[in-house]
Amino acid sequence: MKRYDVVTIFPGMFDALLDFGITRRALDLGLFELGTWDPRDFTQDAYRRVDDRPYGGGPGMVMMAEPLQHAIEAAVGRQKEGGVARPKVVLMSPQGERLSDALVRELVDEDGIVFIAGRYEGIDERVVREYVDREVSIGDYVTSGGELPAMVVIDCMVRRLPGSLNDAESATQDSFSAGLLDWPHYTRPEAWKGSGVPPVLLSGNHAAIARWRRKQSLGRTYARRPELLERAQLSREDRQLLEEYRREQQEGQQQQ
Ligand code: 4FV
């Protein structure tokens, strides 16, 4: 069982993970536990203040060190009580390592993680130095808080926990782990708005279907994310499939 704790001033946001879909079922199966720790609960003042103006001036507010200190220490303490020898503290921030399938696979090996979900302009840097083991970013843009980014990471990890996905679901897992984009999907009805389904998918010929799907993954990755293709280990057959895809695309364009 994995233990995830989140330091957040909006604990209710995590119901989105706990009450729906695959993560809800994984929780019910006891594959992971999730706790939330609100820094406001660790304040002494009547206003339960967790933010203050930045030293050096400038816009916005910064999350104060003390409420965070007590919330982080309480979360780490809970992890150790639960048998996690060395809980990792992960700060979600745009300054972090870019989240990828590879980083998800690394993080899912941790027995316990305490996520810090910042708000405002960010958290006091001394807290980062004192407690944070890794900073992780979900992308080069700014969200209004670290909660949604933390949920993205937790969702990606929980999907990888053994027993979390049934066979049908695990299929979707493979695309990025193979380093390629996914192939296109079709379902009933066979005809929709005058457009049909690629005949190979109706052929029942599983080898031909697998070949078509691999070609689509390679071709779409080449067209949309060529940098992924550079990192993918392509077989000689893959190169042939890609050549075939490109030729078909060109022929398709010439016919238009
Ligand atoms: C973010 C990201 C992110 C920055 C200030 C929260 C916000 C605010 N976290 N990947 N991109 N965080 O934008 O992880 O406190």
mmCIF file of C-alpha atoms and ligand atoms in Angstrom:
data_model
loop_
_atom_site.group_PDB
_atom_site.id
_atom_site.type_symbol
_atom_site.label_atom_id
_atom_site.label_comp_id
_atom_site.label_asym_id
_atom_site.label_seq_id
_atom_site.Cartn_x
_atom_site.Cartn_y
_atom_site.Cartn_z
ATOM 1 C CA MET A 1 0.000 0.000 0.000
ATOM 2 C CA LYS A 2 1.305 3.421 -0.986
ATOM 3 C CA ARG A 3 0.823 6.456 1.243
ATOM 4 C CA TYR A 4 0.373 9.922 -0.263
ATOM 5 C CA ASP A 5 -0.102 13.054 1.825
ATOM 6 C CA VAL A 6 -0.720 16.571 0.534
ATOM 7 C CA VAL A 7 -0.056 19.857 2.326
ATOM 8 C CA THR A 8 -2.770 22.154 0.941
ATOM 9 C CA ILE A 9 -5.050 25.018 2.049
ATOM 10 C CA PHE A 10 -7.786 23.461 -0.172
ATOM 11 C CA PRO A 11 -8.049 19.820 1.009
ATOM 12 C CA GLY A 12 -11.566 19.489 -0.471
ATOM 13 C CA MET A 13 -10.139 19.675 -3.991
ATOM 14 C CA PHE A 14 -8.777 16.126 -3.581
ATOM 15 C CA ASP A 15 -12.268 14.677 -3.494
ATOM 16 C CA ALA A 16 -11.880 14.782 -7.274
ATOM 17 C CA LEU A 17 -9.361 11.943 -6.899
ATOM 18 C CA LEU A 18 -11.098 10.095 -4.087
ATOM 19 C CA ASP A 19 -14.681 10.058 -5.375
ATOM 20 C CA PHE A 20 -14.348 9.135 -9.031
ATOM 21 C CA GLY A 21 -13.116 6.470 -11.461
ATOM 22 C CA ILE A 22 -9.931 4.466 -11.313
ATOM 23 C CA THR A 23 -8.444 6.367 -8.355
ATOM 24 C CA ARG A 24 -11.652 5.883 -6.328
ATOM 25 C CA ARG A 25 -11.581 2.136 -7.048
ATOM 26 C CA ALA A 26 -7.860 1.886 -6.208
ATOM 27 C CA LEU A 27 -8.608 3.599 -2.906
ATOM 28 C CA ASP A 28 -11.432 1.147 -2.213
ATOM 29 C CA LEU A 29 -9.070 -1.731 -3.085
ATOM 30 C CA GLY A 30 -6.628 -0.349 -0.505
ATOM 31 C CA LEU A 31 -3.882 0.157 -3.089
ATOM 32 C CA PHE A 32 -3.099 3.591 -1.681
ATOM 33 C CA GLU A 33 -4.030 6.023 1.082
ATOM 34 C CA LEU A 34 -4.342 9.791 0.759
ATOM 35 C CA GLY A 35 -4.176 12.304 3.591
ATOM 36 C CA THR A 36 -4.430 16.105 3.479
ATOM 37 C CA TRP A 37 -2.852 18.620 5.886
ATOM 38 C CA ASP A 38 -4.064 22.235 5.905
ATOM 39 C CA PRO A 39 -1.396 24.730 7.070
ATOM 40 C CA ARG A 40 -4.231 26.869 8.438
ATOM 41 C CA ASP A 41 -4.790 24.157 11.062
ATOM 42 C CA PHE A 42 -1.214 24.809 12.253
ATOM 43 C CA THR A 43 -1.531 28.555 12.801
ATOM 44 C CA GLN A 44 -1.723 30.261 16.196
ATOM 45 C CA ASP A 45 -3.295 33.601 15.157
ATOM 46 C CA ALA A 46 -7.034 34.336 15.083
ATOM 47 C CA TYR A 47 -6.879 34.972 11.331
ATOM 48 C CA ARG A 48 -5.251 31.558 10.660
ATOM 49 C CA ARG A 49 -2.844 33.412 8.413
ATOM 50 C CA VAL A 50 -0.743 31.313 5.991
ATOM 51 C CA ASP A 51 0.562 34.004 3.603
ATOM 52 C CA ASP A 52 2.349 37.336 3.843
ATOM 53 C CA ARG A 53 3.842 40.045 1.635
ATOM 54 C CA PRO A 54 7.142 39.217 -0.132
ATOM 55 C CA TYR A 55 10.397 40.584 1.231
ATOM 56 C CA GLY A 56 11.800 42.925 -1.399
ATOM 57 C CA GLY A 57 8.315 44.049 -2.387
ATOM 58 C CA GLY A 58 6.487 43.208 -5.594
ATOM 59 C CA PRO A 59 3.053 41.767 -6.393
ATOM 60 C CA GLY A 60 1.289 38.897 -4.686
ATOM 61 C CA MET A 61 1.794 37.002 -1.473
ATOM 62 C CA VAL A 62 4.106 34.201 -0.307
ATOM 63 C CA MET A 63 3.201 31.171 1.828
ATOM 64 C CA MET A 64 4.723 31.538 5.289
ATOM 65 C CA ALA A 65 7.339 29.082 6.616
ATOM 66 C CA GLU A 66 5.894 28.184 10.014
ATOM 67 C CA PRO A 67 2.404 26.923 9.099
ATOM 68 C CA LEU A 68 4.053 24.922 6.301
ATOM 69 C CA GLN A 69 6.739 23.597 8.658
ATOM 70 C CA HIS A 70 4.175 22.197 11.090
ATOM 71 C CA ALA A 71 1.944 20.778 8.354
ATOM 72 C CA ILE A 72 4.890 19.088 6.590
ATOM 73 C CA GLU A 73 6.251 17.639 9.840
ATOM 74 C CA ALA A 74 2.786 16.320 10.765
ATOM 75 C CA ALA A 75 2.407 14.682 7.337
ATOM 76 C CA VAL A 76 5.903 13.153 7.476
ATOM 77 C CA GLY A 77 5.162 11.943 11.008
ATOM 78 C CA ARG A 78 1.943 10.261 9.796
ATOM 79 C CA GLN A 79 3.891 8.537 7.014
ATOM 80 C CA LYS A 80 6.495 7.189 9.451
ATOM 81 C CA GLU A 81 3.714 5.991 11.789
ATOM 82 C CA GLY A 82 2.349 4.136 8.733
ATOM 83 C CA GLY A 83 5.689 2.379 8.249
ATOM 84 C CA VAL A 84 7.201 4.584 5.524
ATOM 85 C CA ALA A 85 10.889 4.676 6.416
ATOM 86 C CA ARG A 86 11.907 7.692 4.344
ATOM 87 C CA PRO A 87 8.958 9.679 3.033
ATOM 88 C CA LYS A 88 9.914 11.856 0.059
ATOM 89 C CA VAL A 89 8.795 15.503 0.116
ATOM 90 C CA VAL A 90 7.818 16.729 -3.373
ATOM 91 C CA LEU A 91 7.044 20.389 -4.124
ATOM 92 C CA MET A 92 4.860 20.983 -7.186
ATOM 93 C CA SER A 93 6.256 24.060 -8.965
ATOM 94 C CA PRO A 94 7.061 25.432 -12.432
ATOM 95 C CA GLN A 95 10.747 25.382 -11.370
ATOM 96 C CA GLY A 96 10.659 21.585 -10.994
ATOM 97 C CA GLU A 97 11.715 18.586 -13.118
ATOM 98 C CA ARG A 98 9.285 18.127 -16.008
ATOM 99 C CA LEU A 99 6.790 15.374 -15.312
ATOM 100 C CA SER A 100 7.123 12.462 -17.767
ATOM 101 C CA ASP A 101 6.175 8.798 -17.897
ATOM 102 C CA ALA A 102 9.740 8.024 -16.798
ATOM 103 C CA LEU A 103 9.473 10.342 -13.769
ATOM 104 C CA VAL A 104 6.078 8.823 -12.872
ATOM 105 C CA ARG A 105 7.678 5.360 -12.930
ATOM 106 C CA GLU A 106 10.398 6.623 -10.564
ATOM 107 C CA LEU A 107 7.948 8.245 -8.136
ATOM 108 C CA VAL A 108 5.608 5.232 -8.071
ATOM 109 C CA ASP A 109 8.448 3.198 -6.519
ATOM 110 C CA GLU A 110 8.430 5.442 -3.435
ATOM 111 C CA ASP A 111 6.504 3.930 -0.504
ATOM 112 C CA GLY A 112 5.356 7.352 0.614
ATOM 113 C CA ILE A 113 5.300 10.894 -0.760
ATOM 114 C CA VAL A 114 4.345 14.176 0.935
ATOM 115 C CA PHE A 115 3.293 16.668 -1.740
ATOM 116 C CA ILE A 116 3.432 20.403 -1.054
ATOM 117 C CA ALA A 117 0.745 22.225 -3.039
ATOM 118 C CA GLY A 118 1.622 25.915 -3.009
ATOM 119 C CA ARG A 119 -0.673 28.854 -3.608
ATOM 120 C CA TYR A 120 -0.117 32.578 -4.236
ATOM 121 C CA GLU A 121 3.325 33.369 -5.711
ATOM 122 C CA GLY A 122 4.812 30.288 -4.037
ATOM 123 C CA ILE A 123 6.296 29.213 -0.719
ATOM 124 C CA ASP A 124 9.134 30.659 1.421
ATOM 125 C CA GLU A 125 12.367 29.383 -0.157
ATOM 126 C CA ARG A 126 13.768 28.369 3.228
ATOM 127 C CA VAL A 127 11.042 25.702 3.445
ATOM 128 C CA VAL A 128 12.209 24.320 0.101
ATOM 129 C CA ARG A 129 15.796 24.119 1.350
ATOM 130 C CA GLU A 130 14.738 22.582 4.694
ATOM 131 C CA TYR A 131 12.283 19.888 3.571
ATOM 132 C CA VAL A 132 11.954 19.428 -0.224
ATOM 133 C CA ASP A 133 13.593 16.361 -1.838
ATOM 134 C CA ARG A 134 12.306 16.976 -5.391
ATOM 135 C CA GLU A 135 10.500 19.776 -7.243
ATOM 136 C CA VAL A 136 8.191 18.602 -10.038
ATOM 137 C CA SER A 137 6.494 20.626 -12.785
ATOM 138 C CA ILE A 138 3.582 19.409 -14.907
ATOM 139 C CA GLY A 139 4.415 21.950 -17.598
ATOM 140 C CA ASP A 140 5.697 25.402 -18.547
ATOM 141 C CA TYR A 141 2.640 27.388 -17.522
ATOM 142 C CA VAL A 142 1.306 28.718 -14.191
ATOM 143 C CA THR A 143 -1.662 27.162 -12.384
ATOM 144 C CA SER A 144 -3.415 28.972 -9.553
ATOM 145 C CA GLY A 145 -2.199 26.357 -7.084
ATOM 146 C CA GLY A 146 -0.189 23.147 -6.731
ATOM 147 C CA GLU A 147 -3.307 21.049 -6.037
ATOM 148 C CA LEU A 148 -4.201 20.184 -9.630
ATOM 149 C CA PRO A 149 -0.557 19.411 -10.487
ATOM 150 C CA ALA A 150 -0.323 17.140 -7.414
ATOM 151 C CA MET A 151 -3.521 15.379 -8.500
ATOM 152 C CA VAL A 152 -2.060 14.810 -11.961
ATOM 153 C CA VAL A 153 0.996 13.114 -10.455
ATOM 154 C CA ILE A 154 -1.060 11.022 -7.998
ATOM 155 C CA ASP A 155 -3.491 9.954 -10.756
ATOM 156 C CA CYS A 156 -0.586 8.903 -13.018
ATOM 157 C CA MET A 157 1.055 6.936 -10.178
ATOM 158 C CA VAL A 158 -2.136 5.221 -8.959
ATOM 159 C CA ARG A 159 -2.838 3.965 -12.490
ATOM 160 C CA ARG A 160 0.500 2.172 -12.334
ATOM 161 C CA LEU A 161 -0.160 0.404 -9.027
ATOM 162 C CA PRO A 162 -0.550 -3.350 -9.576
ATOM 163 C CA GLY A 163 -4.266 -4.226 -9.523
ATOM 164 C CA SER A 164 -5.307 -0.658 -10.265
ATOM 165 C CA LEU A 165 -6.239 -1.129 -13.921
ATOM 166 C CA ASN A 166 -8.251 -3.958 -15.436
ATOM 167 C CA ASP A 167 -7.006 -5.319 -18.749
ATOM 168 C CA ALA A 168 -9.040 -2.938 -20.900
ATOM 169 C CA GLU A 169 -7.747 0.052 -18.984
ATOM 170 C CA SER A 170 -4.152 -1.079 -18.923
ATOM 171 C CA ALA A 171 -4.090 -0.962 -22.723
ATOM 172 C CA THR A 172 -4.090 2.826 -22.675
ATOM 173 C CA GLN A 173 -1.141 2.681 -20.374
ATOM 174 C CA ASP A 174 1.192 1.368 -22.960
ATOM 175 C CA SER A 175 1.337 4.266 -25.399
ATOM 176 C CA PHE A 176 3.721 6.648 -23.628
ATOM 177 C CA SER A 177 5.583 3.843 -21.923
ATOM 178 C CA ALA A 178 6.564 2.774 -25.454
ATOM 179 C CA GLY A 179 7.557 6.400 -25.965
ATOM 180 C CA LEU A 180 5.073 6.843 -28.852
ATOM 181 C CA LEU A 181 1.739 8.604 -29.214
ATOM 182 C CA ASP A 182 -1.383 6.426 -29.137
ATOM 183 C CA TRP A 183 -3.103 5.065 -32.259
ATOM 184 C CA PRO A 184 -6.574 6.384 -33.214
ATOM 185 C CA HIS A 185 -9.579 4.673 -31.623
ATOM 186 C CA TYR A 186 -12.980 3.900 -33.156
ATOM 187 C CA THR A 187 -16.177 2.331 -31.765
ATOM 188 C CA ARG A 188 -19.815 1.840 -32.826
ATOM 189 C CA PRO A 189 -21.606 3.057 -34.885
ATOM 190 C CA GLU A 190 -19.655 1.894 -37.963
ATOM 191 C CA ALA A 191 -20.955 4.911 -39.929
ATOM 192 C CA TRP A 192 -21.173 8.355 -38.317
ATOM 193 C CA LYS A 193 -21.791 11.644 -40.100
ATOM 194 C CA GLY A 194 -20.997 9.890 -43.353
ATOM 195 C CA SER A 195 -17.577 8.688 -42.208
ATOM 196 C CA GLY A 196 -16.682 5.043 -41.602
ATOM 197 C CA VAL A 197 -14.005 3.053 -39.812
ATOM 198 C CA PRO A 198 -10.647 1.976 -41.308
ATOM 199 C CA PRO A 199 -11.510 -1.409 -42.928
ATOM 200 C CA VAL A 200 -8.547 -3.195 -41.320
ATOM 201 C CA LEU A 201 -10.205 -2.671 -37.912
ATOM 202 C CA LEU A 202 -13.276 -4.580 -39.122
ATOM 203 C CA SER A 203 -11.179 -7.385 -40.691
ATOM 204 C CA GLY A 204 -10.688 -9.532 -37.589
ATOM 205 C CA ASN A 205 -7.092 -9.972 -38.769
ATOM 206 C CA HIS A 206 -5.308 -9.252 -35.482
ATOM 207 C CA ALA A 207 -1.805 -9.214 -37.016
ATOM 208 C CA ALA A 208 -2.913 -6.658 -39.615
ATOM 209 C CA ILE A 209 -4.687 -4.611 -36.932
ATOM 210 C CA ALA A 210 -1.568 -4.594 -34.715
ATOM 211 C CA ARG A 211 0.555 -3.596 -37.712
ATOM 212 C CA TRP A 212 -1.864 -0.755 -38.610
ATOM 213 C CA ARG A 213 -1.919 0.500 -35.010
ATOM 214 C CA ARG A 214 1.882 0.464 -34.755
ATOM 215 C CA LYS A 215 2.092 2.365 -38.040
ATOM 216 C CA GLN A 216 -0.418 4.935 -36.786
ATOM 217 C CA SER A 217 1.506 5.413 -33.525
ATOM 218 C CA LEU A 218 4.782 5.865 -35.401
ATOM 219 C CA GLY A 219 3.255 8.178 -38.021
ATOM 220 C CA ARG A 220 1.387 10.362 -35.558
ATOM 221 C CA THR A 221 4.441 10.621 -33.343
ATOM 222 C CA TYR A 222 6.531 11.585 -36.383
ATOM 223 C CA ALA A 223 3.970 14.198 -37.426
ATOM 224 C CA ARG A 224 3.161 15.662 -34.001
ATOM 225 C CA ARG A 225 6.065 14.916 -31.635
ATOM 226 C CA PRO A 226 9.161 14.120 -33.703
ATOM 227 C CA GLU A 227 11.389 14.650 -30.636
ATOM 228 C CA LEU A 228 9.756 11.566 -29.041
ATOM 229 C CA LEU A 229 10.669 9.520 -32.111
ATOM 230 C CA GLU A 230 14.354 10.383 -31.667
ATOM 231 C CA ARG A 231 14.252 8.796 -28.205
ATOM 232 C CA ALA A 232 12.217 5.732 -29.218
ATOM 233 C CA GLN A 233 14.068 2.474 -30.033
ATOM 234 C CA LEU A 234 12.743 1.883 -33.582
ATOM 235 C CA SER A 235 13.131 -1.543 -35.192
ATOM 236 C CA ARG A 236 13.870 -1.938 -38.907
ATOM 237 C CA GLU A 237 10.206 -2.904 -39.362
ATOM 238 C CA ASP A 238 9.213 0.298 -37.537
ATOM 239 C CA ARG A 239 11.252 2.337 -40.029
ATOM 240 C CA GLN A 240 9.505 0.563 -42.910
ATOM 241 C CA LEU A 241 6.098 1.250 -41.321
ATOM 242 C CA LEU A 242 6.991 4.903 -40.855
ATOM 243 C CA GLU A 243 8.138 5.181 -44.483
ATOM 244 C CA GLU A 244 4.875 3.547 -45.570
ATOM 245 C CA TYR A 245 2.865 5.985 -43.394
ATOM 246 C CA ARG A 246 4.670 9.018 -44.807
ATOM 247 C CA ARG A 247 4.195 7.792 -48.364
ATOM 248 C CA GLU A 248 0.468 7.239 -47.754
ATOM 249 C CA GLN A 249 0.174 10.693 -46.168
ATOM 250 C CA GLN A 250 1.856 12.283 -49.205
ATOM 251 C CA GLU A 251 -0.335 10.289 -51.628
ATOM 252 C CA GLY A 252 -3.346 11.352 -49.564
ATOM 253 C CA GLN A 253 -2.332 15.013 -49.811
ATOM 254 C CA GLN A 254 -1.686 14.733 -53.579
ATOM 255 C CA GLN A 255 -5.191 13.264 -54.096
ATOM 256 C CA GLN A 256 -6.769 16.264 -52.308
HETATM 257 C C1 4FV B 1 2.888 24.289 -11.200
HETATM 258 C C2 4FV B 1 3.251 23.737 -12.430
HETATM 259 C C3 4FV B 1 2.387 25.654 -10.996
HETATM 260 C C4 4FV B 1 2.892 28.366 -9.244
HETATM 261 C C5 4FV B 1 2.463 29.374 -8.245
HETATM 262 C C6 4FV B 1 1.107 27.432 -8.033
HETATM 263 C C7 4FV B 1 1.773 27.402 -9.367
HETATM 264 C C8 4FV B 1 1.269 28.820 -7.538
HETATM 265 N N1 4FV B 1 3.066 23.352 -10.259
HETATM 266 N N2 4FV B 1 3.632 22.440 -12.195
HETATM 267 N N3 4FV B 1 3.229 24.303 -13.643
HETATM 268 N N4 4FV B 1 2.242 26.050 -9.698
HETATM 269 O O1 4FV B 1 2.159 26.392 -11.939
HETATM 270 O O2 4FV B 1 3.512 22.245 -10.907
HETATM 271 O O3 4FV B 1 1.524 28.803 -6.177
#
